Every structure is written in structure tokens, then in C-alpha cells.
mmCIF file of C-alpha atoms and ligand atoms in Angstrom:
data_model
loop_
_atom_site.group_PDB
_atom_site.id
_atom_site.type_symbol
_atom_site.label_atom_id
_atom_site.label_comp_id
_atom_site.label_asym_id
_atom_site.label_seq_id
_atom_site.Cartn_x
_atom_site.Cartn_y
_atom_site.Cartn_z
ATOM 1 C CA MET S 30 81.236 175.792 93.926
ATOM 2 C CA THR S 31 79.411 173.605 91.448
ATOM 3 C CA GLU S 32 77.998 175.525 88.539
ATOM 4 C CA ASN S 33 74.452 174.707 87.435
ATOM 5 C CA LEU S 34 74.760 174.524 83.660
ATOM 6 C CA LEU S 35 71.048 175.348 83.222
ATOM 7 C CA ASN S 36 72.039 178.900 84.147
ATOM 8 C CA PHE S 37 73.902 179.430 80.862
ATOM 9 C CA ASP S 38 72.679 180.243 77.376
ATOM 10 C CA ALA S 39 74.953 179.167 74.494
ATOM 11 C CA GLN S 40 77.194 182.214 74.671
ATOM 12 C CA GLN S 41 77.526 182.058 78.445
ATOM 13 C CA LEU S 42 78.264 178.331 78.362
ATOM 14 C CA THR S 43 80.960 178.875 75.742
ATOM 15 C CA ALA S 44 82.509 181.584 77.919
ATOM 16 C CA TRP S 45 82.438 179.315 80.970
ATOM 17 C CA PHE S 46 84.033 176.478 78.976
ATOM 18 C CA ALA S 47 86.719 178.881 77.740
ATOM 19 C CA GLU S 48 87.547 179.750 81.353
ATOM 20 C CA GLN S 49 88.115 176.032 81.908
ATOM 21 C CA GLY S 50 90.363 175.908 78.847
ATOM 22 C CA GLU S 51 87.769 174.017 76.794
ATOM 23 C CA LYS S 52 86.890 174.629 73.156
ATOM 24 C CA PRO S 53 83.571 176.144 71.968
ATOM 25 C CA PHE S 54 82.481 172.924 70.259
ATOM 26 C CA ARG S 55 82.602 171.170 73.651
ATOM 27 C CA ALA S 56 80.105 173.707 74.963
ATOM 28 C CA ARG S 57 77.891 173.002 71.964
ATOM 29 C CA GLN S 58 78.026 169.265 72.620
ATOM 30 C CA VAL S 59 77.068 169.737 76.250
ATOM 31 C CA LEU S 60 74.268 172.133 75.294
ATOM 32 C CA ARG S 61 72.835 169.466 73.002
ATOM 33 C CA TRP S 62 73.058 166.718 75.605
ATOM 34 C CA VAL S 63 71.426 168.835 78.252
ATOM 35 C CA HIS S 64 68.635 170.559 76.328
ATOM 36 C CA GLN S 65 68.051 168.439 73.210
ATOM 37 C CA GLY S 66 68.694 165.219 75.040
ATOM 38 C CA GLY S 67 67.282 166.106 78.466
ATOM 39 C CA GLU S 68 70.403 164.580 80.002
ATOM 40 C CA SER S 69 71.667 165.512 83.459
ATOM 41 C CA GLU S 70 74.384 162.869 83.970
ATOM 42 C CA PHE S 71 77.798 163.740 82.564
ATOM 43 C CA ASP S 72 78.710 160.046 82.463
ATOM 44 C CA ALA S 73 76.038 159.517 79.813
ATOM 45 C CA MET S 74 77.470 162.206 77.490
ATOM 46 C CA SER S 75 79.275 159.627 75.426
ATOM 47 C CA ASP S 76 80.946 161.869 72.842
ATOM 48 C CA LEU S 77 82.796 163.892 75.492
ATOM 49 C CA ALA S 78 86.330 162.930 76.412
ATOM 50 C CA LEU S 79 86.442 160.901 79.629
ATOM 51 C CA SER S 80 88.673 163.499 81.229
ATOM 52 C CA LEU S 81 86.143 166.257 80.480
ATOM 53 C CA ARG S 82 83.305 164.153 81.853
ATOM 54 C CA SER S 83 85.103 163.599 85.106
ATOM 55 C CA LYS S 84 86.069 167.267 85.335
ATOM 56 C CA LEU S 85 82.465 168.338 84.804
ATOM 57 C CA LYS S 86 81.356 165.918 87.516
ATOM 58 C CA GLN S 87 83.548 167.858 89.924
ATOM 59 C CA THR S 88 82.667 171.373 88.823
ATOM 60 C CA ALA S 89 79.154 171.337 87.393
ATOM 61 C CA CYS S 90 75.639 169.983 87.655
ATOM 62 C CA VAL S 91 72.353 170.123 85.734
ATOM 63 C CA GLN S 92 69.609 170.867 88.177
ATOM 64 C CA ALA S 93 66.013 172.004 87.646
ATOM 65 C CA PRO S 94 63.875 173.248 90.569
ATOM 66 C CA LYS S 95 62.427 170.498 92.777
ATOM 67 C CA VAL S 96 58.823 169.508 92.246
ATOM 68 C CA MET S 97 56.719 169.768 95.407
ATOM 69 C CA ARG S 98 53.506 168.578 93.880
ATOM 70 C CA GLU S 99 51.982 167.589 90.574
ATOM 71 C CA GLU S 100 48.318 167.821 89.677
ATOM 72 C CA LEU S 101 46.553 166.380 86.674
ATOM 73 C CA SER S 102 43.289 167.859 85.433
ATOM 74 C CA SER S 103 40.521 165.772 83.903
ATOM 75 C CA ASP S 104 41.147 167.655 80.618
ATOM 76 C CA GLY S 105 44.825 166.573 80.504
ATOM 77 C CA THR S 106 46.248 169.868 81.807
ATOM 78 C CA ARG S 107 49.161 169.215 84.169
ATOM 79 C CA LYS S 108 50.407 171.562 86.791
ATOM 80 C CA TRP S 109 53.598 171.402 88.813
ATOM 81 C CA LEU S 110 54.372 173.337 91.927
ATOM 82 C CA LEU S 111 58.125 173.961 92.109
ATOM 83 C CA ASP S 112 60.153 174.636 95.207
ATOM 84 C CA VAL S 113 62.455 177.604 94.702
ATOM 85 C CA GLY S 114 63.720 177.695 98.278
ATOM 86 C CA THR S 115 63.011 179.617 101.490
ATOM 87 C CA GLY S 116 59.328 178.810 101.476
ATOM 88 C CA ASN S 117 58.781 180.093 97.941
ATOM 89 C CA ALA S 118 56.969 178.141 95.281
ATOM 90 C CA VAL S 119 56.200 178.827 91.636
ATOM 91 C CA GLU S 120 54.111 176.982 89.129
ATOM 92 C CA THR S 121 54.347 175.569 85.637
ATOM 93 C CA VAL S 122 51.348 174.437 83.613
ATOM 94 C CA PHE S 123 51.319 172.134 80.566
ATOM 95 C CA ILE S 124 48.306 172.395 78.280
ATOM 96 C CA PRO S 125 48.078 169.639 75.655
ATOM 97 C CA GLU S 126 46.078 170.270 72.498
ATOM 98 C CA THR S 127 45.735 168.154 69.377
ATOM 99 C CA ASP S 128 48.285 170.060 67.307
ATOM 100 C CA ARG S 129 50.595 171.425 70.008
ATOM 101 C CA GLY S 130 51.662 171.364 73.632
ATOM 102 C CA THR S 131 51.915 174.694 75.425
ATOM 103 C CA LEU S 132 53.954 175.224 78.558
ATOM 104 C CA CYS S 133 53.136 178.207 80.733
ATOM 105 C CA ILE S 134 56.151 179.152 82.824
ATOM 106 C CA SER S 135 56.917 181.509 85.697
ATOM 107 C CA THR S 136 59.700 184.105 85.847
ATOM 108 C CA GLN S 137 59.486 185.431 89.414
ATOM 109 C CA ALA S 138 58.414 184.139 92.815
ATOM 110 C CA GLY S 139 55.546 186.529 93.509
ATOM 111 C CA CYS S 140 55.220 189.845 91.692
ATOM 112 C CA ALA S 141 55.697 193.453 92.741
ATOM 113 C CA LEU S 142 53.065 194.940 90.449
ATOM 114 C CA ASP S 143 49.993 194.091 92.478
ATOM 115 C CA CYS S 144 47.325 193.992 89.782
ATOM 116 C CA ALA S 145 43.946 194.120 91.483
ATOM 117 C CA PHE S 146 42.613 190.832 90.053
ATOM 118 C CA CYS S 147 45.794 188.703 90.341
ATOM 119 C CA SER S 148 46.552 186.294 93.149
ATOM 120 C CA THR S 149 50.291 186.325 92.367
ATOM 121 C CA GLY S 150 50.268 190.080 92.914
ATOM 122 C CA LYS S 151 48.528 189.615 96.252
ATOM 123 C CA GLN S 152 51.499 187.585 97.511
ATOM 124 C CA GLY S 153 53.919 190.453 96.990
ATOM 125 C CA PHE S 154 57.362 190.061 95.442
ATOM 126 C CA ASN S 155 59.766 187.430 96.720
ATOM 127 C CA ARG S 156 62.575 187.221 94.200
ATOM 128 C CA ASN S 157 63.616 186.841 90.593
ATOM 129 C CA LEU S 158 64.031 183.312 89.299
ATOM 130 C CA SER S 159 67.459 182.390 87.963
ATOM 131 C CA THR S 160 67.910 181.356 84.330
ATOM 132 C CA ALA S 161 68.191 177.761 85.569
ATOM 133 C CA GLU S 162 64.868 178.047 87.371
ATOM 134 C CA ILE S 163 63.172 179.523 84.285
ATOM 135 C CA ILE S 164 64.574 177.201 81.599
ATOM 136 C CA GLY S 165 64.498 174.352 84.132
ATOM 137 C CA GLN S 166 60.707 174.425 83.912
ATOM 138 C CA LEU S 167 60.885 173.592 80.203
ATOM 139 C CA TRP S 168 63.739 171.122 80.608
ATOM 140 C CA TRP S 169 61.910 169.330 83.364
ATOM 141 C CA ALA S 170 58.433 169.278 81.775
ATOM 142 C CA ASN S 171 59.827 167.783 78.551
ATOM 143 C CA ARG S 172 61.648 165.080 80.482
ATOM 144 C CA GLU S 173 58.725 164.350 82.741
ATOM 145 C CA ILE S 174 56.177 163.943 79.938
ATOM 146 C CA GLY S 175 58.666 162.288 77.595
ATOM 147 C CA LYS S 176 59.224 162.301 73.854
ATOM 148 C CA SER S 177 56.412 161.247 71.532
ATOM 149 C CA ALA S 178 56.652 158.167 69.322
ATOM 150 C CA ASP S 179 58.145 160.267 66.508
ATOM 151 C CA GLY S 180 60.937 161.441 68.803
ATOM 152 C CA ASN S 181 59.724 164.984 69.460
ATOM 153 C CA TRP S 182 59.522 166.690 72.812
ATOM 154 C CA PRO S 183 55.946 167.395 73.965
ATOM 155 C CA VAL S 184 56.389 171.146 74.490
ATOM 156 C CA THR S 185 56.037 172.942 71.145
ATOM 157 C CA ASN S 186 55.051 176.392 72.464
ATOM 158 C CA VAL S 187 56.083 178.375 75.516
ATOM 159 C CA VAL S 188 54.190 181.273 77.073
ATOM 160 C CA MET S 189 55.623 183.343 79.907
ATOM 161 C CA MET S 190 52.265 183.745 81.559
ATOM 162 C CA GLY S 191 52.832 182.056 84.896
ATOM 163 C CA MET S 192 53.864 183.922 87.992
ATOM 164 C CA GLY S 193 55.750 187.192 87.801
ATOM 165 C CA GLU S 194 56.540 189.960 85.341
ATOM 166 C CA PRO S 195 59.144 188.607 82.872
ATOM 167 C CA LEU S 196 60.377 192.040 81.818
ATOM 168 C CA LEU S 197 61.265 192.925 85.412
ATOM 169 C CA ASN S 198 63.596 189.910 85.453
ATOM 170 C CA PHE S 199 65.059 190.920 82.135
ATOM 171 C CA ASP S 200 68.498 189.311 81.882
ATOM 172 C CA ASN S 201 67.489 185.872 83.131
ATOM 173 C CA THR S 202 64.360 185.920 80.995
ATOM 174 C CA VAL S 203 66.393 186.775 77.894
ATOM 175 C CA SER S 204 68.954 184.016 78.569
ATOM 176 C CA ALA S 205 66.091 181.543 78.933
ATOM 177 C CA LEU S 206 64.457 182.831 75.722
ATOM 178 C CA ARG S 207 67.741 182.441 73.837
ATOM 179 C CA LEU S 208 67.940 178.818 74.920
ATOM 180 C CA MET S 209 64.377 178.201 73.773
ATOM 181 C CA LEU S 210 65.276 179.532 70.314
ATOM 182 C CA ASP S 211 68.763 177.973 70.035
ATOM 183 C CA ASP S 212 69.008 175.155 67.492
ATOM 184 C CA ASN S 213 71.397 173.321 69.797
ATOM 185 C CA ALA S 214 68.874 173.558 72.641
ATOM 186 C CA TYR S 215 65.085 173.646 72.008
ATOM 187 C CA GLY S 216 64.998 175.152 68.507
ATOM 188 C CA LEU S 217 61.561 176.729 68.918
ATOM 189 C CA SER S 218 60.629 179.404 66.410
ATOM 190 C CA ARG S 219 60.201 182.961 67.687
ATOM 191 C CA ARG S 220 56.534 182.762 66.852
ATOM 192 C CA ARG S 221 56.034 179.887 69.254
ATOM 193 C CA VAL S 222 57.533 181.667 72.240
ATOM 194 C CA THR S 223 55.453 184.421 73.841
ATOM 195 C CA VAL S 224 56.367 186.936 76.509
ATOM 196 C CA SER S 225 53.407 188.387 78.374
ATOM 197 C CA THR S 226 53.902 191.764 80.006
ATOM 198 C CA SER S 227 51.809 194.177 81.985
ATOM 199 C CA GLY S 228 53.455 196.923 79.918
ATOM 200 C CA ILE S 229 56.937 197.819 81.151
ATOM 201 C CA VAL S 230 57.592 200.235 78.294
ATOM 202 C CA PRO S 231 61.420 200.636 78.408
ATOM 203 C CA ALA S 232 61.888 196.880 78.789
ATOM 204 C CA MET S 233 59.640 196.232 75.786
ATOM 205 C CA ASP S 234 62.078 198.316 73.747
ATOM 206 C CA ARG S 235 65.016 196.381 75.154
ATOM 207 C CA LEU S 236 63.377 193.044 74.385
ATOM 208 C CA ARG S 237 62.750 194.144 70.809
ATOM 209 C CA GLU S 238 66.517 194.641 70.420
ATOM 210 C CA ALA S 239 67.775 191.719 72.529
ATOM 211 C CA CYS S 240 65.446 188.896 71.571
ATOM 212 C CA PRO S 241 62.180 189.701 69.781
ATOM 213 C CA VAL S 242 59.628 186.942 70.336
ATOM 214 C CA ALA S 243 55.839 187.019 70.132
ATOM 215 C CA LEU S 244 54.376 189.619 72.476
ATOM 216 C CA ALA S 245 51.254 189.584 74.605
ATOM 217 C CA VAL S 246 50.299 192.702 76.539
ATOM 218 C CA SER S 247 47.941 192.588 79.503
ATOM 219 C CA LEU S 248 45.600 195.445 78.695
ATOM 220 C CA HIS S 249 42.478 194.785 80.791
ATOM 221 C CA ALA S 250 41.057 198.312 80.539
ATOM 222 C CA PRO S 251 40.139 200.764 77.757
ATOM 223 C CA ASN S 252 41.230 203.955 79.544
ATOM 224 C CA ASP S 253 43.858 205.184 82.003
ATOM 225 C CA ALA S 254 41.383 205.837 84.823
ATOM 226 C CA LEU S 255 40.350 202.177 85.032
ATOM 227 C CA ARG S 256 43.744 200.735 84.107
ATOM 228 C CA ASN S 257 45.419 202.750 86.862
ATOM 229 C CA VAL S 258 43.265 200.758 89.301
ATOM 230 C CA LEU S 259 43.437 197.307 87.702
ATOM 231 C CA VAL S 260 47.096 197.401 86.568
ATOM 232 C CA PRO S 261 48.772 200.004 88.826
ATOM 233 C CA VAL S 262 51.985 200.080 86.760
ATOM 234 C CA ASN S 263 49.848 202.011 84.265
ATOM 235 C CA GLN S 264 50.424 205.075 86.448
ATOM 236 C CA LYS S 265 54.057 204.891 85.387
ATOM 237 C CA TYR S 266 53.531 203.823 81.767
ATOM 238 C CA PRO S 267 50.127 205.109 80.649
ATOM 239 C CA LEU S 268 48.199 203.811 77.659
ATOM 240 C CA ARG S 269 49.428 206.319 75.115
ATOM 241 C CA GLU S 270 53.045 205.320 75.809
ATOM 242 C CA LEU S 271 52.104 201.647 75.906
ATOM 243 C CA MET S 272 50.406 201.786 72.504
ATOM 244 C CA ALA S 273 53.459 203.547 71.025
ATOM 245 C CA ALA S 274 55.753 200.876 72.531
ATOM 246 C CA CYS S 275 53.604 198.149 70.923
ATOM 247 C CA GLN S 276 53.982 199.818 67.543
ATOM 248 C CA ARG S 277 57.754 200.045 67.977
ATOM 249 C CA TYR S 278 57.927 196.402 69.050
ATOM 250 C CA LEU S 279 56.104 195.283 65.922
ATOM 251 C CA GLU S 280 58.928 196.632 63.753
ATOM 252 C CA LYS S 281 61.054 193.662 64.888
ATOM 253 C CA ALA S 282 58.474 191.156 66.092
ATOM 254 C CA PRO S 283 58.178 187.698 64.531
ATOM 255 C CA ARG S 284 54.425 188.180 64.192
ATOM 256 C CA ASP S 285 52.730 191.182 62.657
ATOM 257 C CA PHE S 286 50.352 191.714 65.568
ATOM 258 C CA VAL S 287 50.387 192.107 69.328
ATOM 259 C CA THR S 288 48.053 189.968 71.400
ATOM 260 C CA PHE S 289 46.124 192.000 73.937
ATOM 261 C CA GLU S 290 45.018 190.012 76.940
ATOM 262 C CA TYR S 291 41.840 191.226 78.560
ATOM 263 C CA VAL S 292 40.513 189.644 81.729
ATOM 264 C CA MET S 293 36.722 189.873 81.844
ATOM 265 C CA LEU S 294 35.492 191.278 85.156
ATOM 266 C CA GLU S 295 31.755 191.468 85.654
ATOM 267 C CA GLY S 296 30.420 195.019 85.681
ATOM 268 C CA VAL S 297 33.956 196.467 85.717
ATOM 269 C CA ASN S 298 35.400 196.324 82.189
ATOM 270 C CA ASP S 299 32.993 194.108 80.217
ATOM 271 C CA SER S 300 30.341 196.415 78.726
ATOM 272 C CA ALA S 301 29.763 197.100 75.019
ATOM 273 C CA LYS S 302 30.799 200.681 75.726
ATOM 274 C CA ASP S 303 34.147 199.438 77.092
ATOM 275 C CA ALA S 304 34.621 197.403 73.914
ATOM 276 C CA ARG S 305 33.952 200.444 71.731
ATOM 277 C CA GLU S 306 36.409 202.529 73.738
ATOM 278 C CA LEU S 307 39.005 199.772 73.255
ATOM 279 C CA ILE S 308 38.557 199.809 69.500
ATOM 280 C CA ALA S 309 39.424 203.513 69.452
ATOM 281 C CA LEU S 310 42.396 202.942 71.779
ATOM 282 C CA VAL S 311 44.063 200.255 69.635
ATOM 283 C CA ARG S 312 43.209 201.827 66.286
ATOM 284 C CA ASP S 313 46.858 202.206 65.238
ATOM 285 C CA VAL S 314 48.196 198.926 66.651
ATOM 286 C CA PRO S 315 47.783 195.744 64.574
ATOM 287 C CA CYS S 316 46.441 193.382 67.210
ATOM 288 C CA LYS S 317 44.361 190.416 68.263
ATOM 289 C CA PHE S 318 42.422 190.147 71.475
ATOM 290 C CA ASN S 319 42.365 187.243 73.872
ATOM 291 C CA LEU S 320 39.503 187.524 76.336
ATOM 292 C CA ILE S 321 40.281 185.707 79.590
ATOM 293 C CA PRO S 322 37.433 184.659 81.861
ATOM 294 C CA PHE S 323 38.475 185.873 85.315
ATOM 295 C CA ASN S 324 39.702 183.073 87.574
ATOM 296 C CA PRO S 325 38.387 183.832 91.030
ATOM 297 C CA PHE S 326 40.500 183.219 94.118
ATOM 298 C CA PRO S 327 39.625 183.605 97.803
ATOM 299 C CA GLN S 328 39.048 187.253 98.746
ATOM 300 C CA ALA S 329 39.080 188.359 95.115
ATOM 301 C CA PRO S 330 37.070 191.558 94.815
ATOM 302 C CA TYR S 331 35.764 190.660 91.339
ATOM 303 C CA LYS S 332 33.483 188.188 89.595
ATOM 304 C CA ARG S 333 33.864 186.403 86.273
ATOM 305 C CA SER S 334 31.800 187.994 83.487
ATOM 306 C CA SER S 335 28.883 185.920 82.249
ATOM 307 C CA PRO S 336 29.363 183.994 78.982
ATOM 308 C CA GLU S 337 26.778 186.322 77.398
ATOM 309 C CA ALA S 338 28.758 189.411 78.400
ATOM 310 C CA VAL S 339 31.946 187.845 76.972
ATOM 311 C CA ARG S 340 30.144 186.998 73.706
ATOM 312 C CA ARG S 341 28.694 190.486 73.392
ATOM 313 C CA PHE S 342 32.102 192.047 74.030
ATOM 314 C CA ARG S 343 33.724 189.775 71.469
ATOM 315 C CA ASP S 344 31.064 190.579 68.880
ATOM 316 C CA VAL S 345 31.676 194.330 69.200
ATOM 317 C CA LEU S 346 35.430 193.809 68.644
ATOM 318 C CA MET S 347 34.873 191.389 65.762
ATOM 319 C CA GLN S 348 32.539 193.865 64.048
ATOM 320 C CA ALA S 349 35.488 196.263 64.012
ATOM 321 C CA ASP S 350 37.555 193.509 62.304
ATOM 322 C CA ILE S 351 39.640 192.733 65.376
ATOM 323 C CA VAL S 352 40.298 188.999 65.623
ATOM 324 C CA THR S 353 39.140 188.006 69.097
ATOM 325 C CA THR S 354 39.431 184.676 70.854
ATOM 326 C CA THR S 355 38.117 183.665 74.225
ATOM 327 C CA ARG S 356 40.479 181.643 76.366
ATOM 328 C CA LYS S 357 39.062 178.250 77.143
ATOM 329 C CA VAL S 358 38.913 177.566 80.818
ATOM 330 C CA ARG S 359 41.445 174.779 81.156
ATOM 331 C CA GLY S 360 42.468 172.915 84.266
ATOM 332 C CA ASP S 361 39.723 174.621 86.254
ATOM 333 C CA ASP S 362 39.550 171.663 88.628
ATOM 334 C CA ILE S 363 43.232 172.055 89.574
ATOM 335 C CA ALA S 364 43.208 175.876 89.721
ATOM 336 C CA ALA S 365 45.632 176.076 86.780
ATOM 337 C CA ALA S 366 45.453 179.862 86.523
ATOM 338 C CA CYS S 367 47.944 182.580 87.176
ATOM 339 C CA GLY S 368 49.359 182.284 90.673
ATOM 340 C CA GLN S 369 46.581 180.235 92.124
ATOM 341 C CA LEU S 370 48.099 177.037 93.450
ATOM 342 C CA ALA S 371 51.231 178.645 94.793
ATOM 343 C CA GLY S 372 48.984 181.176 96.475
ATOM 344 C CA GLN S 373 47.328 178.360 98.339
ATOM 345 C CA VAL S 374 50.623 177.116 99.659
ATOM 346 C CA GLN S 375 51.840 180.553 100.695
ATOM 347 C CA ASP S 376 48.816 181.276 102.815
ATOM 348 C CA LYS S 377 49.515 178.538 105.315
ATOM 349 C CA THR S 378 46.660 179.477 107.642
ATOM 350 C CA LYS S 379 43.989 178.033 105.402
ATOM 351 C CA ARG S 380 46.198 175.638 103.592
ATOM 352 C CA THR S 381 44.654 172.299 104.420
ATOM 353 C CA HIS S 382 41.185 173.570 103.868
ATOM 354 C CA ARG S 383 41.970 174.926 100.426
ATOM 355 C CA LEU S 384 43.958 171.934 99.302
ATOM 356 C CA MET S 385 40.934 169.825 100.029
ATOM 357 C CA GLU S 386 38.836 172.177 97.949
ATOM 358 C CA VAL S 387 41.247 171.765 95.059
ATOM 359 C CA ARG S 388 41.156 168.001 95.214
ATOM 360 C CA THR S 389 37.388 167.562 95.434
HETATM 361 N N1 SAH P 417 53.043 189.507 84.593
HETATM 362 C C1 SAH P 417 52.710 189.204 83.241
HETATM 363 C C2 SAH P 417 52.623 187.717 82.950
HETATM 364 C C3 SAH P 417 51.977 186.824 83.979
HETATM 365 S S1 SAH P 417 50.256 186.984 84.209
HETATM 366 C C4 SAH P 417 51.437 189.909 82.843
HETATM 367 O O1 SAH P 417 50.761 190.464 83.705
HETATM 368 O O2 SAH P 417 51.147 189.926 81.645
HETATM 369 C C5 SAH P 417 49.562 186.192 82.775
HETATM 370 C C6 SAH P 417 48.151 186.676 82.447
HETATM 371 O O3 SAH P 417 47.190 186.226 83.426
HETATM 372 C C7 SAH P 417 48.038 188.198 82.432
HETATM 373 O O4 SAH P 417 47.319 188.646 81.309
HETATM 374 C C8 SAH P 417 47.286 188.458 83.715
HETATM 375 O O5 SAH P 417 46.677 189.694 83.674
HETATM 376 C C9 SAH P 417 46.334 187.294 83.774
HETATM 377 N N2 SAH P 417 45.720 187.075 85.081
HETATM 378 C C10 SAH P 417 46.221 187.359 86.295
HETATM 379 N N3 SAH P 417 45.350 187.010 87.271
HETATM 380 C C11 SAH P 417 44.273 186.486 86.662
HETATM 381 C C12 SAH P 417 43.030 185.948 87.118
HETATM 382 N N4 SAH P 417 42.754 185.859 88.406
HETATM 383 N N5 SAH P 417 42.156 185.510 86.191
HETATM 384 C C13 SAH P 417 42.458 185.572 84.877
HETATM 385 N N6 SAH P 417 43.603 186.055 84.376
HETATM 386 C C14 SAH P 417 44.503 186.527 85.248
HETATM 387 FE FE1 SF4 P 418 52.230 190.635 88.251
HETATM 388 FE FE2 SF4 P 418 51.123 189.926 85.914
HETATM 389 FE FE3 SF4 P 418 49.896 189.349 88.257
HETATM 390 FE FE4 SF4 P 418 50.038 191.878 87.414
HETATM 391 S S1 SF4 P 418 48.931 190.174 86.398
HETATM 392 S S2 SF4 P 418 50.451 191.148 89.502
HETATM 393 S S3 SF4 P 418 52.033 191.911 86.428
HETATM 394 S S4 SF4 P 418 51.841 188.538 87.526
#
């Protein structure tokens, strides 16, 4: 069997090399070629012994998921739909800004958690992505866009906010995170890598120990009654436990705040009263809020809050000294929001119709 080297973090690659009777520094060299250099051909790895190169050609490969389609938004946002086999597709989105380039990556095909406003959730759960499929999104996007004139890769920040719940694919997510942070691979600082979770409390504790990176928590509701409906996993890990887990996480986190994501749903969770209830809820958790205008999808039972409602909500939070940003709607013309494009491909009945909608 050929081994896909994108499946290994530094420690795992060293162990695999040791099994082949190769020294740790060889693993380090290969790690650098593959991740720092974006190289997939062993023949090009010129500082490896010829015998090792030819052995690796027999036993290993470097293979990211196949791209089924690429879309480019008028605002520069790029979105790739990746084939992960047996009819499953996931998406990766690159968002360029003046001072950084953010890549939003997926960790699962589908998602089991079925949040009421999420099109990924509506598809159900297909499977966990492998480490190669997770880190392959970063490897591939860097290669595809190419280094800038000063020799840097375009992706400076990674957010795990694509399809799936990263903390329910824990081991592969952590291996991918370790590669992002590794100086022989991507060398990103912990502050520039963000895991977004719907609040899997025990896994938040494990992440804090295994690989603390910046944390975003999908809150979306100020009380258990509403959150039980919008984010059903709340029935298992209610808000009191979630807030305590956030506090514990902050003991090891690279940033001294948690980012709470809050999708704005008209008439559901966007009143001034909701904002005041939130302030009381998060009183003991150093945090920032990121308000996300709801991205509608076919059959979605919700509407996007009006800009006035979002402003009013933000003002209430800001008056309580909570730093609050509103997510810019990026890539709207290519449906570059959680789960959307892959959702269109999954639902093959209306596929052609919807693809035309996306393009026009
Ligand atoms: N499963 C993780 C990460 C992926 S979702 C999580 O839930 O945090 C990334 C973010 O997109 C989450 O905050 C999620 O709640 C939000 N989201 C999902 N569907 C959305 C939609 N239709 N419009 C706006 N945001 C959405
Ligand atoms: Fe899963 Fe996150 Fe979508 Fe909820 S919002 S269904 S946790 S991907």
C-alpha cells in the first residue's frame, strides 16, 4: 500500500520513517519539502539520497483531495469543492484581505449535529476527513494560489469553520493543527489558527491539553431553551457547562478571550432583550462576539436579521464593553458560507437549477 504522507504530523512521520529504518532528520527534510515547499514529487527533493527517493516513490505519495470545481467571487474570495470519494464533497474557502489571507477548512463530510440553521447539518453525517484531507486543503490552496513576490505562502490564518464539527474528528484535527503550527511545516502561530466548535465540552478540555489554539464557540442563543432548538447538542452540554469549559480553556489558550459566534436570525435571537440576556450569560468569560448574518439556503426556516437589528444588537453588547464585530458578507455571489455549495451538489434533484442560480 502506498502511504499518503499528508496523513502524518511530524511525530507520526518520524515514526513511519523509523519503521523504514530511516533517521529522524530524513523525516524533517521530507516534511519541509512537502509542507514548506509544496512539493509532491520525490524526485525533486534534491537533498535526499537517491536511494531514499526511489524507495519513497515505491512506498509513498503526497496527495491532496481532488478539486471538483473552483469558484471565484467578484470580491476575490475563492472557493473549492473537493471530492472526498463515494459521492461526498467538502469545501474550502480562501478569503484575501489586505493584511492577511484566511483559509476556511472543513473537517468532516456532513455533520451529525443538525443545527437548525445550517445546511451542512441538513445533509447528515457522512464521514470524518483524514488528516491528509484536512491538511491537504491548506497544502493545496497555498500551491494553487502560489507564493507572493516576497516568497511567502498566501494563507496566513486558518479557521476550522467549514463543514463539520472539528472536535468530533479529534485525532485527525489535532494532527492537522500540529502541522499548521510546526516550524518545519507551516509555522503558523497558535493565535492565527482557530478551531470553531458547537460546544463539545469534554473535547474542548482535551484540545486545551493536546494543542491549544484560538477558540471560537458557536453560541447563537442566550438561554438553554432556545439553544436546545438551534444547536441541539446543547441538550447534552448545556450553557452552564459550556461557559465553565470556556473558562478552563482560557487557562491555556494563546489568546486571552474566546470568540463567540452568533448567527443573526430575524425575530428568533436578535432582539435587544436577547443581547442583554447574553451579557449576563457571558459575564465571567473574557470574550469577543462575532455576529454572523445568516446565510439563507433553500428550505431554510429562518431569515437574515436586518442590518438595523444587527446594529442594535451590537450596540447593546458594546455598551457592556464586549468587543463585537459583524462578519462581512464575503463571497455571497458564490455561496461561500458554511456547507452551501456542497449542499447543492448533494441534492442532485435540483442540482442544475441551483448551479445556474449560483453562476448568475
Ligand atoms: N461545526 C463547527 C464549525 C463549522 S460551522 C461549529 O458549528 O462551530 C462554522 C460557523 O458557521 C458556525 O458558527 C456555524 O454556526 C455557522 N453557520 C452555520 N450555518 C450557517 C448559516 N446558514 N449562516 C451563517 N452561519 C452559519
Ligand atoms: Fe455541524 Fe457546525 Fe453546522 Fe452545527 S453549525 S450542523 S455543528 S457544521
